Amino acid sequence: MKNTALTEKHIALGAKMVPFAGYNMPVQYEGVKAEHDCVRNAVGVFDVSHMGEFKLKGAKALDLIQSVTSNDASKMVNGQAQYSCLPNNEGGIVDDLLVYKVNDQEYYLVVNASNIEKDWNWISKHNTFGVEMTNQSEATSLLAVQGPKAAAALQSLTDVNLADMKYYTFTVGTFAGVPNVVISATGYTGAGGFELYFDNEHANHIWDAIFKAGAAYGIKPIGLAARDTLRLEMGFCLYGNDINDTTSPIEAGLGWITKFTKEFTNSANLKAQKEAGVKRKLVAFELVDKGIPRHDYEIVDAGGKKIGIVTSGTMSPSMNIAIGLGYVPTEFSAPGSEIFIAVRDKALKAKVVTLPFYKK
Amino acid sequence: MNIPANLKYTKDHEWLRVEGDIAYVGITDFAQRELGDIVFVEIETVGDSLDKETVFGTVEAVKTVSDLFMPVSGEVMEVNSAIGSNPELVNTDPYGKGWMIKVKLTNTADLAGLLSSDDYQKLVH
């Protein structure tokens, strides 16, 4: 099992460590609810250095990205980030990812930890454009500093005006005295904040600087458990749960990042699917009855017949209601539709709702 | 780790406070820490006579769900209604306000098979 550059910090802080995507990762420190609330109301720091980072360089870097991703990267300006996915040829998704445009000849791709090797092989296989690809995953640390007080907590560490950065933009600057830190106004929590990419050798220094600067703002370390409840309250998809090799981006509600303004892997089939309509859809639901939906629980109709599957579920710490995502036949996908979740020996009533679950 | 000396324990991380042929049952401090923030306790076996080691309910934390096992054979006389509306009591006061069920023992000989606080201490360390 691999460690991040900060594993010893997490252990010293008393984190509960779990194996995740081949890494020894902190799942919680103080407790998932306290950590969740800290990010929603103040600011928290996640070590997500297990994520993968690829650098793509060359005159045809955009051509490669356009051919393998579903979103339209030609629309990006320098310093912009874009959420996208890598469709496969069978109608599913290889991975979801962030594309960062440094300039016309240089891009970064940020991918899920569990898919680093799969994505690398997939993109390499499609690299008929002579693009120079570098896998920087092992050498790169990534801290997500998230929450409404993130900009204030970090501002003393950089000359970059953090409060003025627009969502899904980034800049490369000096942070805590370390040059060439990628400062990105992105995140997976819906709470606002930044993601910071830098070389492993600076990890301990930057971690300490962030906690010192953020102390007055109540900054805390946050584990993967709260990362999951935070992203689920927003309805953000988690690869391996809500999307995978067999789910289409159209079914998953990712039509907004699937742009038929260009050709890409399986684009003709996905376009036909979008035009014809999909048979099943990923929906958000809230439980009406008491209970908690979990990944892989069955979704049933009023008669008890299986109609789908829960892909993510939890008790929402912000709202204290049970929420989930799952695939259902399209006729059950309209907001207000009544569905049932099979929890142990019972079918609990739930209703389809619109995202996000958590509205500020 | 809080392991009161006056209670009996099981390897499933439950405790019993025995008063004659009545026992109060809950989960241990170790168990609540392992589970994390508890958000729902479901016990629908009031009035049922259950054998030792059968499931009498479930406890759901944010990330996990775990069955609750009868530490002894007996009739479930009462469920702690306070944990229905405040499941976090199981985290904050596992041996007190976070108790789960009151059981009428059908076989007091079951008590001999339970762990002492010293035995339980060894199990979790």
CSV table of N, CA, C and O in Angstrom, one decimal, chain A residues 16 27-28 31-34 224-225 228-229 290-292 294 297 313-315 317 320 343-344 346, chain B residues 33-40 42 44 58-65 67 83-85 87-88:
chain,number,residue,atom,x,y,z
A,16,LYS,N,-8.2,8.0,11.6
A,16,LYS,CA,-8.5,6.6,11.4
A,16,LYS,C,-8.1,6.4,9.9
A,16,LYS,O,-8.6,7.0,9.0
A,27,VAL,N,-9.6,8.4,6.8
A,27,VAL,CA,-11.1,8.4,6.5
A,27,VAL,C,-11.8,9.4,7.5
A,27,VAL,O,-12.8,10.0,7.1
A,28,GLN,N,-11.3,9.5,8.7
A,28,GLN,CA,-11.8,10.6,9.6
A,28,GLN,C,-10.8,10.9,10.7
A,28,GLN,O,-10.0,10.1,11.0
A,31,GLY,N,-14.4,13.1,13.6
A,31,GLY,CA,-15.7,12.5,13.4
A,31,GLY,C,-16.4,13.1,12.1
A,31,GLY,O,-16.2,14.3,11.9
A,32,VAL,N,-17.1,12.2,11.4
A,32,VAL,CA,-17.5,12.7,10.1
A,32,VAL,C,-18.5,13.9,10.2
A,32,VAL,O,-18.4,14.8,9.3
A,33,LYS,N,-19.4,13.9,11.2
A,33,LYS,CA,-20.3,15.0,11.2
A,33,LYS,C,-19.6,16.3,11.5
A,33,LYS,O,-19.9,17.4,10.9
A,34,ALA,N,-18.7,16.3,12.5
A,34,ALA,CA,-18.0,17.5,12.9
A,34,ALA,C,-17.2,18.0,11.7
A,34,ALA,O,-17.1,19.2,11.4
A,224,LEU,N,-11.8,11.3,4.3
A,224,LEU,CA,-12.5,10.9,3.1
A,224,LEU,C,-14.0,10.6,3.4
A,224,LEU,O,-14.8,10.8,2.5
A,225,ALA,N,-14.4,10.3,4.6
A,225,ALA,CA,-15.8,10.0,4.9
A,225,ALA,C,-16.6,11.3,4.7
A,225,ALA,O,-17.7,11.3,4.1
A,228,ASP,N,-17.1,12.3,1.1
A,228,ASP,CA,-18.1,11.6,0.5
A,228,ASP,C,-19.5,12.2,0.8
A,228,ASP,O,-20.4,12.4,0.0
A,229,THR,N,-19.8,12.5,2.1
A,229,THR,CA,-21.1,13.1,2.4
A,229,THR,C,-21.2,14.5,1.8
A,229,THR,O,-22.3,14.9,1.4
A,290,LYS,N,-38.3,6.2,7.5
A,290,LYS,CA,-37.1,6.2,8.3
A,290,LYS,C,-36.1,5.1,7.9
A,290,LYS,O,-36.5,3.9,7.8
A,291,GLY,N,-34.9,5.5,7.6
A,291,GLY,CA,-33.9,4.5,7.3
A,291,GLY,C,-32.8,5.2,6.5
A,291,GLY,O,-32.9,6.4,6.3
A,292,ILE,N,-31.8,4.4,6.0
A,292,ILE,CA,-30.7,5.0,5.3
A,292,ILE,C,-30.4,4.1,4.1
A,292,ILE,O,-30.2,2.9,4.2
A,294,ARG,N,-28.1,2.7,1.0
A,294,ARG,CA,-26.7,2.4,0.9
A,294,ARG,C,-26.4,1.9,-0.5
A,294,ARG,O,-27.3,1.3,-1.2
A,297,TYR,N,-28.1,-1.2,-2.6
A,297,TYR,CA,-29.4,-1.6,-2.2
A,297,TYR,C,-30.3,-1.6,-3.4
A,297,TYR,O,-30.1,-0.7,-4.3
A,313,GLY,N,-25.6,6.5,-1.0
A,313,GLY,CA,-26.6,6.8,-0.1
A,313,GLY,C,-26.0,7.2,1.3
A,313,GLY,O,-24.9,6.6,1.6
A,314,THR,N,-26.6,8.0,2.0
A,314,THR,CA,-26.1,8.4,3.3
A,314,THR,C,-27.2,9.2,4.1
A,314,THR,O,-28.2,9.5,3.5
A,315,MET,N,-27.0,9.4,5.4
A,315,MET,CA,-27.7,10.4,6.1
A,315,MET,C,-27.0,11.7,5.9
A,315,MET,O,-25.8,11.8,6.1
A,317,PRO,N,-25.5,14.9,6.7
A,317,PRO,CA,-25.2,15.6,8.0
A,317,PRO,C,-25.7,17.0,8.0
A,317,PRO,O,-26.1,17.5,9.1
A,320,ASN,N,-29.9,16.3,7.9
A,320,ASN,CA,-30.4,15.3,8.7
A,320,ASN,C,-31.6,14.5,8.1
A,320,ASN,O,-32.5,14.2,8.7
A,343,VAL,N,-34.5,-2.0,2.1
A,343,VAL,CA,-33.6,-1.9,3.2
A,343,VAL,C,-33.9,-3.1,4.1
A,343,VAL,O,-34.9,-3.2,4.8
A,344,ARG,N,-32.9,-4.1,4.1
A,344,ARG,CA,-33.2,-5.3,4.9
A,344,ARG,C,-34.5,-5.9,4.4
A,344,ARG,O,-34.7,-6.2,3.3
A,346,LYS,N,-37.5,-4.6,4.5
A,346,LYS,CA,-38.6,-3.6,4.2
A,346,LYS,C,-38.3,-2.8,2.9
A,346,LYS,O,-37.2,-2.7,2.4
B,33,ARG,N,-17.1,4.1,19.0
B,33,ARG,CA,-16.0,4.8,18.4
B,33,ARG,C,-15.7,4.2,17.0
B,33,ARG,O,-15.4,4.9,16.1
B,34,GLU,N,-15.7,2.9,16.9
B,34,GLU,CA,-15.5,2.2,15.7
B,34,GLU,C,-16.5,2.6,14.6
B,34,GLU,O,-16.2,2.8,13.5
B,35,LEU,N,-17.8,2.7,15.1
B,35,LEU,CA,-18.9,3.0,14.1
B,35,LEU,C,-18.8,4.4,13.7
B,35,LEU,O,-19.2,4.7,12.6
B,36,GLY,N,-18.4,5.3,14.6
B,36,GLY,CA,-18.5,6.7,14.2
B,36,GLY,C,-19.9,7.3,14.5
B,36,GLY,O,-20.6,6.7,15.3
B,37,ASP,N,-20.2,8.4,13.9
B,37,ASP,CA,-21.4,9.1,14.3
B,37,ASP,C,-22.6,8.3,14.0
B,37,ASP,O,-22.9,8.0,12.8
B,38,ILE,N,-23.4,7.9,15.0
B,38,ILE,CA,-24.5,7.1,14.8
B,38,ILE,C,-25.7,8.0,14.5
B,38,ILE,O,-26.0,9.0,15.1
B,39,VAL,N,-26.4,7.6,13.4
B,39,VAL,CA,-27.5,8.4,12.9
B,39,VAL,C,-28.9,7.7,13.0
B,39,VAL,O,-29.9,8.4,12.8
B,40,PHE,N,-28.9,6.4,13.2
B,40,PHE,CA,-30.2,5.7,13.2
B,40,PHE,C,-30.0,4.4,14.0
B,40,PHE,O,-29.1,3.6,13.7
B,42,GLU,N,-32.4,1.1,14.7
B,42,GLU,CA,-33.7,0.5,14.4
B,42,GLU,C,-33.9,-0.8,15.2
B,42,GLU,O,-33.1,-1.7,15.0
B,44,GLU,N,-37.1,-3.2,16.3
B,44,GLU,CA,-38.5,-3.5,16.1
B,44,GLU,C,-38.9,-4.8,16.7
B,44,GLU,O,-39.7,-5.6,16.1
B,58,THR,N,-30.6,-3.0,14.3
B,58,THR,CA,-29.4,-2.6,13.6
B,58,THR,C,-29.1,-1.1,14.0
B,58,THR,O,-30.0,-0.4,14.4
B,59,VAL,N,-27.8,-0.8,13.9
B,59,VAL,CA,-27.4,0.5,14.2
B,59,VAL,C,-26.7,1.0,13.0
B,59,VAL,O,-25.9,0.4,12.4
B,60,GLU,N,-27.1,2.2,12.6
B,60,GLU,CA,-26.5,2.8,11.3
B,60,GLU,C,-25.7,4.1,11.7
B,60,GLU,O,-26.2,5.0,12.3
B,61,ALA,N,-24.5,4.0,11.3
B,61,ALA,CA,-23.6,5.2,11.4
B,61,ALA,C,-23.6,5.9,10.0
B,61,ALA,O,-24.2,5.4,9.1
B,62,VAL,N,-22.9,7.0,9.9
B,62,VAL,CA,-22.9,7.7,8.6
B,62,VAL,C,-22.4,6.8,7.5
B,62,VAL,O,-23.0,6.7,6.4
B,63,LYS,N,-21.3,6.1,7.8
B,63,LYS,CA,-20.7,5.3,6.8
B,63,LYS,C,-21.0,3.8,6.8
B,63,LYS,O,-20.7,3.1,5.9
B,64,THR,N,-21.5,3.3,7.9
B,64,THR,CA,-21.7,1.8,8.0
B,64,THR,C,-23.0,1.4,8.7
B,64,THR,O,-23.6,2.2,9.4
B,65,VAL,N,-23.4,0.2,8.5
B,65,VAL,CA,-24.5,-0.3,9.2
B,65,VAL,C,-24.1,-1.6,9.9
B,65,VAL,O,-23.3,-2.4,9.3
B,67,ASP,N,-25.3,-5.0,12.6
B,67,ASP,CA,-26.4,-5.7,13.3
B,67,ASP,C,-26.1,-5.6,14.8
B,67,ASP,O,-25.0,-5.6,15.3
B,83,ILE,N,-33.2,7.1,22.1
B,83,ILE,CA,-32.3,7.0,21.0
B,83,ILE,C,-33.0,7.0,19.7
B,83,ILE,O,-32.3,7.1,18.6
B,84,GLY,N,-34.3,6.9,19.7
B,84,GLY,CA,-35.1,7.0,18.4
B,84,GLY,C,-34.9,8.5,17.9
B,84,GLY,O,-34.6,8.7,16.7
B,85,SER,N,-35.1,9.4,18.7
B,85,SER,CA,-35.0,10.8,18.3
B,85,SER,C,-33.6,11.4,18.4
B,85,SER,O,-33.2,12.4,17.8
B,87,PRO,N,-30.2,9.6,18.3
B,87,PRO,CA,-29.3,8.4,18.2
B,87,PRO,C,-27.9,8.7,18.6
B,87,PRO,O,-27.1,7.8,19.0
B,88,GLU,N,-27.5,10.0,18.6
B,88,GLU,CA,-26.2,10.4,19.0
B,88,GLU,C,-25.9,10.1,20.5
B,88,GLU,O,-24.7,10.1,20.9
